[in-house]
Every structure is written in structure tokens, then in C-alpha cells.
Short mmCIF file of C-alpha atoms in Angstrom, two decimals:
data_model
loop_
_atom_site.label_atom_id
_atom_site.label_comp_id
_atom_site.label_asym_id
_atom_site.label_seq_id
_atom_site.Cartn_x
_atom_site.Cartn_y
_atom_site.Cartn_z
CA ALA S 97 52.13 14.62 -51.14
CA GLN S 98 54.71 12.26 -49.97
CA LYS S 99 56.79 12.45 -46.98
CA VAL S 100 59.33 10.52 -45.03
CA THR S 101 59.80 11.01 -41.24
CA GLN S 102 62.71 9.59 -39.15
CA ALA S 103 61.78 10.69 -35.74
CA GLN S 104 65.17 9.45 -34.26
CA THR S 105 67.46 12.46 -34.79
CA GLU S 106 70.30 10.69 -32.92
CA ILE S 107 71.04 7.32 -31.28
CA SER S 108 74.09 6.42 -29.49
CA VAL S 109 74.78 2.66 -28.67
CA VAL S 110 77.88 0.76 -27.52
CA GLU S 111 79.47 -1.59 -29.92
CA LYS S 112 77.80 -4.99 -30.10
CA GLU S 113 74.43 -3.68 -29.16
CA ASP S 114 71.51 -4.05 -31.65
CA VAL S 115 69.94 -0.88 -32.88
CA THR S 116 66.75 -0.33 -35.00
CA LEU S 117 66.41 2.96 -37.14
CA ASP S 118 62.63 3.94 -37.78
CA CYS S 119 61.22 5.38 -40.84
CA VAL S 120 57.33 6.02 -41.53
CA TYR S 121 56.39 7.18 -44.83
CA GLU S 122 53.33 8.93 -46.18
CA THR S 123 51.98 8.56 -49.83
CA ARG S 124 48.82 8.16 -51.75
CA ASP S 125 50.33 5.94 -54.44
CA THR S 126 49.90 2.19 -54.46
CA THR S 127 53.16 1.74 -56.38
CA TYR S 128 56.39 3.26 -54.77
CA TYR S 129 59.81 2.31 -53.66
CA LEU S 130 61.63 2.83 -50.41
CA PHE S 131 65.32 3.11 -49.89
CA TRP S 132 67.94 3.33 -47.32
CA TYR S 133 71.28 5.37 -47.73
CA LYS S 134 74.32 5.61 -45.40
CA GLN S 135 76.30 8.64 -45.24
CA PRO S 136 79.53 8.02 -43.32
CA PRO S 137 81.45 10.75 -41.78
CA SER S 138 83.48 11.01 -45.12
CA GLY S 139 80.26 12.64 -46.64
CA GLU S 140 79.28 10.25 -49.60
CA LEU S 141 75.83 8.72 -49.86
CA VAL S 142 75.79 4.90 -50.21
CA PHE S 143 72.94 3.00 -51.38
CA LEU S 144 71.91 0.07 -49.02
CA ILE S 145 68.70 -1.26 -50.08
CA ARG S 146 65.65 -0.80 -52.26
CA ARG S 147 62.21 -2.24 -51.51
CA ASN S 148 59.22 -2.13 -53.68
CA SER S 149 55.46 -1.36 -52.30
CA PHE S 150 54.48 -5.16 -53.35
CA ASP S 151 57.16 -6.84 -51.53
CA GLU S 152 56.71 -6.85 -47.75
CA GLN S 153 59.27 -9.74 -47.25
CA ASN S 154 61.82 -8.75 -44.85
CA GLU S 155 65.37 -8.88 -45.90
CA ILE S 156 68.59 -9.72 -44.33
CA SER S 157 72.07 -8.93 -45.40
CA GLY S 158 74.77 -9.84 -42.89
CA ARG S 159 74.16 -7.72 -39.97
CA TYR S 160 71.72 -5.57 -41.64
CA SER S 161 67.83 -6.35 -41.72
CA TRP S 162 64.94 -4.44 -43.00
CA ASN S 163 61.21 -4.83 -41.94
CA PHE S 164 58.68 -3.30 -44.17
CA GLN S 165 54.98 -3.09 -42.95
CA LYS S 166 52.48 -1.44 -45.29
CA SER S 167 50.00 -1.60 -42.69
CA THR S 168 51.92 0.90 -40.44
CA SER S 169 53.61 2.58 -43.48
CA SER S 170 56.97 1.75 -41.80
CA PHE S 171 60.32 0.42 -43.16
CA ASN S 172 62.77 0.02 -40.30
CA PHE S 173 66.28 -0.86 -40.49
CA THR S 174 67.96 -2.89 -37.82
CA ILE S 175 71.96 -3.22 -37.22
CA THR S 176 72.71 -6.42 -35.32
CA ALA S 177 75.88 -6.42 -33.26
CA SER S 178 76.79 -2.85 -34.35
CA GLN S 179 80.47 -1.89 -34.95
CA VAL S 180 82.08 1.37 -34.67
CA VAL S 181 82.35 1.45 -38.60
CA ASP S 182 78.45 1.60 -38.62
CA SER S 183 78.71 5.20 -37.25
CA ALA S 184 76.88 7.30 -40.04
CA VAL S 185 73.89 9.27 -40.75
CA TYR S 186 71.17 6.94 -42.17
CA PHE S 187 68.46 8.18 -44.54
CA CYS S 188 65.16 6.62 -45.67
CA ALA S 189 63.85 7.69 -48.91
CA LEU S 190 60.82 7.28 -51.00
CA SER S 191 60.16 7.40 -54.79
CA TYR S 192 57.62 6.70 -57.47
CA LEU S 193 57.88 4.47 -60.35
CA ASP S 194 56.78 7.10 -62.77
CA THR S 195 59.63 9.27 -64.09
CA GLY S 196 57.48 12.25 -64.55
CA ARG S 197 57.04 12.41 -60.56
CA ARG S 198 59.39 14.14 -58.02
CA ALA S 199 62.66 12.38 -57.33
CA LEU S 200 63.73 10.65 -54.15
CA THR S 201 61.99 12.33 -51.05
CA PHE S 202 64.42 11.90 -48.02
CA GLY S 203 63.78 11.89 -44.34
CA SER S 204 65.77 14.08 -42.11
CA GLY S 205 68.25 11.18 -41.28
CA THR S 206 69.16 9.50 -38.13
CA ARG S 207 72.69 9.87 -36.79
CA LEU S 208 74.04 6.60 -35.41
CA GLN S 209 77.06 6.74 -33.09
CA VAL S 210 78.65 3.48 -32.03
CA GLN S 211 80.95 3.71 -29.06
CA PRO S 212 83.63 1.20 -28.79
CA ASP M 92 83.22 0.80 -62.77
CA ALA M 93 83.27 4.69 -62.40
CA GLY M 94 80.65 6.15 -60.43
CA VAL M 95 79.20 9.65 -60.69
CA ILE M 96 82.15 12.04 -60.84
CA GLN M 97 81.81 15.55 -59.43
CA SER M 98 84.06 18.41 -59.55
CA PRO M 99 85.37 20.27 -57.75
CA ARG M 100 85.36 18.50 -54.31
CA HIS M 101 85.70 21.73 -52.58
CA GLU M 102 85.04 25.23 -53.54
CA VAL M 103 85.71 28.39 -51.53
CA THR M 104 84.62 31.76 -53.13
CA GLU M 105 83.65 35.31 -52.25
CA MET M 106 80.02 36.48 -52.45
CA GLY M 107 79.03 37.60 -55.74
CA GLN M 108 81.13 35.40 -57.67
CA GLU M 109 79.85 32.73 -60.19
CA VAL M 110 80.24 29.17 -59.14
CA THR M 111 79.93 26.31 -61.52
CA LEU M 112 79.79 22.58 -60.30
CA ARG M 113 80.23 19.87 -62.79
CA CYS M 114 78.94 16.18 -62.82
CA LYS M 115 79.56 13.15 -65.00
CA PRO M 116 76.84 10.60 -64.55
CA ILE M 117 77.37 6.87 -64.69
CA SER M 118 77.51 5.80 -68.41
CA GLY M 119 74.24 4.45 -69.52
CA HIS M 120 72.01 6.22 -66.71
CA ASN M 121 69.40 8.36 -68.17
CA SER M 122 68.38 10.39 -65.14
CA LEU M 123 70.37 12.76 -63.34
CA PHE M 124 69.68 14.89 -60.10
CA TRP M 125 71.05 17.70 -58.35
CA TYR M 126 70.63 17.75 -54.41
CA ARG M 127 71.67 20.34 -51.88
CA GLN M 128 72.43 19.22 -48.21
CA THR M 129 72.34 21.64 -45.41
CA MET M 130 72.00 21.24 -41.65
CA MET M 131 68.93 23.32 -41.62
CA ARG M 132 67.03 21.70 -44.59
CA GLY M 133 68.55 18.39 -45.03
CA LEU M 134 68.71 16.85 -48.64
CA GLU M 135 66.59 18.74 -51.14
CA LEU M 136 66.17 18.15 -54.70
CA LEU M 137 67.13 21.04 -56.89
CA ILE M 138 66.49 19.82 -60.22
CA TYR M 139 66.01 16.35 -62.20
CA PHE M 140 66.80 15.55 -65.79
CA ASN M 141 65.48 12.57 -67.70
CA ASN M 142 67.35 11.92 -71.04
CA ASN M 143 68.95 15.30 -70.91
CA VAL M 144 65.67 17.11 -70.47
CA PRO M 145 64.80 18.93 -67.34
CA ILE M 146 61.74 17.27 -65.81
CA ASP M 147 61.25 18.92 -62.53
CA ASP M 148 63.06 22.29 -61.36
CA SER M 149 60.76 23.22 -58.75
CA GLY M 150 63.54 22.87 -56.32
CA MET M 151 65.75 25.39 -57.69
CA PRO M 152 65.85 28.18 -55.03
CA GLU M 153 65.79 31.27 -57.08
CA ASP M 154 66.87 32.59 -60.59
CA ARG M 155 70.42 32.81 -59.42
CA PHE M 156 70.59 28.97 -59.83
CA SER M 157 70.68 27.39 -63.24
CA ALA M 158 71.39 23.84 -64.32
CA LYS M 159 72.17 22.32 -67.87
CA MET M 160 72.63 19.05 -69.41
CA PRO M 161 74.06 19.47 -72.92
CA ASN M 162 74.58 15.81 -73.30
CA ALA M 163 74.20 12.46 -71.67
CA SER M 164 77.67 12.54 -69.98
CA PHE M 165 77.70 16.06 -68.43
CA SER M 166 75.70 18.29 -66.39
CA THR M 167 76.58 21.67 -64.57
CA LEU M 168 75.07 23.55 -61.93
CA LYS M 169 75.80 27.25 -61.86
CA ILE M 170 75.02 29.89 -59.26
CA GLN M 171 75.51 33.53 -60.23
CA PRO M 172 75.95 35.70 -58.17
CA SER M 173 76.73 33.47 -55.28
CA GLU M 174 75.59 34.38 -51.60
CA PRO M 175 76.75 33.00 -48.29
CA ARG M 176 73.40 31.20 -47.92
CA ASP M 177 74.30 29.19 -50.84
CA SER M 178 76.99 27.48 -48.70
CA ALA M 179 76.29 23.79 -48.62
CA VAL M 180 77.12 20.36 -49.97
CA TYR M 181 75.85 19.79 -53.42
CA PHE M 182 75.46 16.18 -54.68
CA CYS M 183 74.84 14.90 -58.09
CA ALA M 184 73.11 11.42 -58.60
CA SER M 185 72.25 9.39 -61.68
CA ARG M 186 69.97 6.69 -62.09
CA GLY M 187 69.11 3.84 -64.92
CA GLY M 188 65.70 3.02 -65.70
CA GLN M 189 62.61 4.06 -63.87
CA GLY M 190 62.12 5.32 -60.33
CA SER M 191 62.38 1.63 -59.12
CA GLN M 192 66.06 1.86 -59.40
CA PRO M 193 68.27 3.40 -56.98
CA GLN M 194 70.21 6.71 -57.49
CA HIS M 195 73.96 6.48 -57.29
CA PHE M 196 75.55 9.52 -55.77
CA GLY M 197 78.67 11.29 -56.31
CA ASP M 198 80.94 12.39 -53.52
CA GLY M 199 79.46 15.79 -53.42
CA THR M 200 80.98 19.32 -53.78
CA ARG M 201 81.60 21.35 -50.53
CA LEU M 202 80.78 24.99 -51.40
CA SER M 203 81.63 27.92 -49.06
CA ILE M 204 80.63 31.33 -50.09
CA LEU M 205 82.36 33.90 -47.96
#
């Protein structure tokens, strides 16, 4: 069975602080994909990043960075110099390559509030 | 480029009525997913189609729920009869290729059953 755990239910920071959102996953497969999605207050789900299980290189995109560590089954997301517009619920998700398997398994989400 | 289009955006109806939610996936995408989001249960997969064929419907709560995908550009999720506990946001998502590709979500339908 696959499972995604986001232990932080809610995080509140002040603008310009750095914040890290944790994601821990469980899977028995060797080939899998990890995703982060953002759900702003308007409600839509926005794709942020995808990472496959063979690529443990960290990735940086502007103020966003992701740290994938297979040894600890973690795929953490860091926002540097947070801004009010970063306030949203962030979901980590897991999927397999095989289309016959179940679709995305989502974590329960972390609500990030960035105070001005 | 047009994203995933869902309609209606909001639906309020009385218990017992039939509800039909609609989804138009991104052109060229071969997989379509219906999810439900509630405070209590988070984001749950209801059903998943690949090339218009239902692959996994184990998340469909009960027989009152049904989904169809008559062609590559249209899908419906129907609830009949509706109950207050069906109130949720229902998302449709589509994906091209295999599980490696990201799913792209519609804006959701906020359903309220009174």
C-alpha cells in the first residue's frame, strides 16, 4: 500500500521567513513519482513539481526548492523569503508509472499562513 | 491553452435530487480522474478512466454514484439520489501519458446538498 504523510497540519510564519513543509511517503515499488500541489484560497489545485524515484537531485525554482531523500522516504518543500501570496494549502502526492495502478495518493495537506 | 473545464462551478440542490457534474479534459490527455475533497477525508479518488475505460472505481462511495466517459472529451459524475453527506468539492483532473506525468485539475464543483 502507498501512503503519504504530511504531519504539519498548519504552519504560520511572518513574511520573509523561510519555511519547510514536510512530506514522508511509503511505497513498496521502486519506480514511483512524487508531486507537490498548491491549493490557494480560491480553491483550484495547481501543479508545482514532479520528481521520479531515480532522481534525487534537489531542485530550485525561484524561491521554491525541493529536497528528495530516498533514504528517509521524504520529499520536503522549502519556500525561501515567504510572501503573503504563498498562503495556501500544499499537498504532497505519490503515483506509480503503471496506468493500471491507483492514481494519485495525496497527503492530508499543510495549510501555510504567511502573515504580513 | 484551455485547461480542464468543469461545470457547474457551484451547485445547491435538495436532498433526493439527481446531480450531474461535467468535465472536459485537456485535449490529447488520455486519463481522467474524479476526486472529492472534504474537510474530514481530504482529497479522495473516486474513479479513474484511461482511454475512456474505467480502470479503478474502488473509490466510488456507493451505488448512488456513477461516472461515464462516452468520449475522450467529456465525462460526467452523477449522484442519484443525492444526500447531505455528498456535499463536497468535486475535482476532475486529466493527464497525458503514464503515471509519471502530472495531473492537471479543473477548478472544481462546489456541491451543497440541503
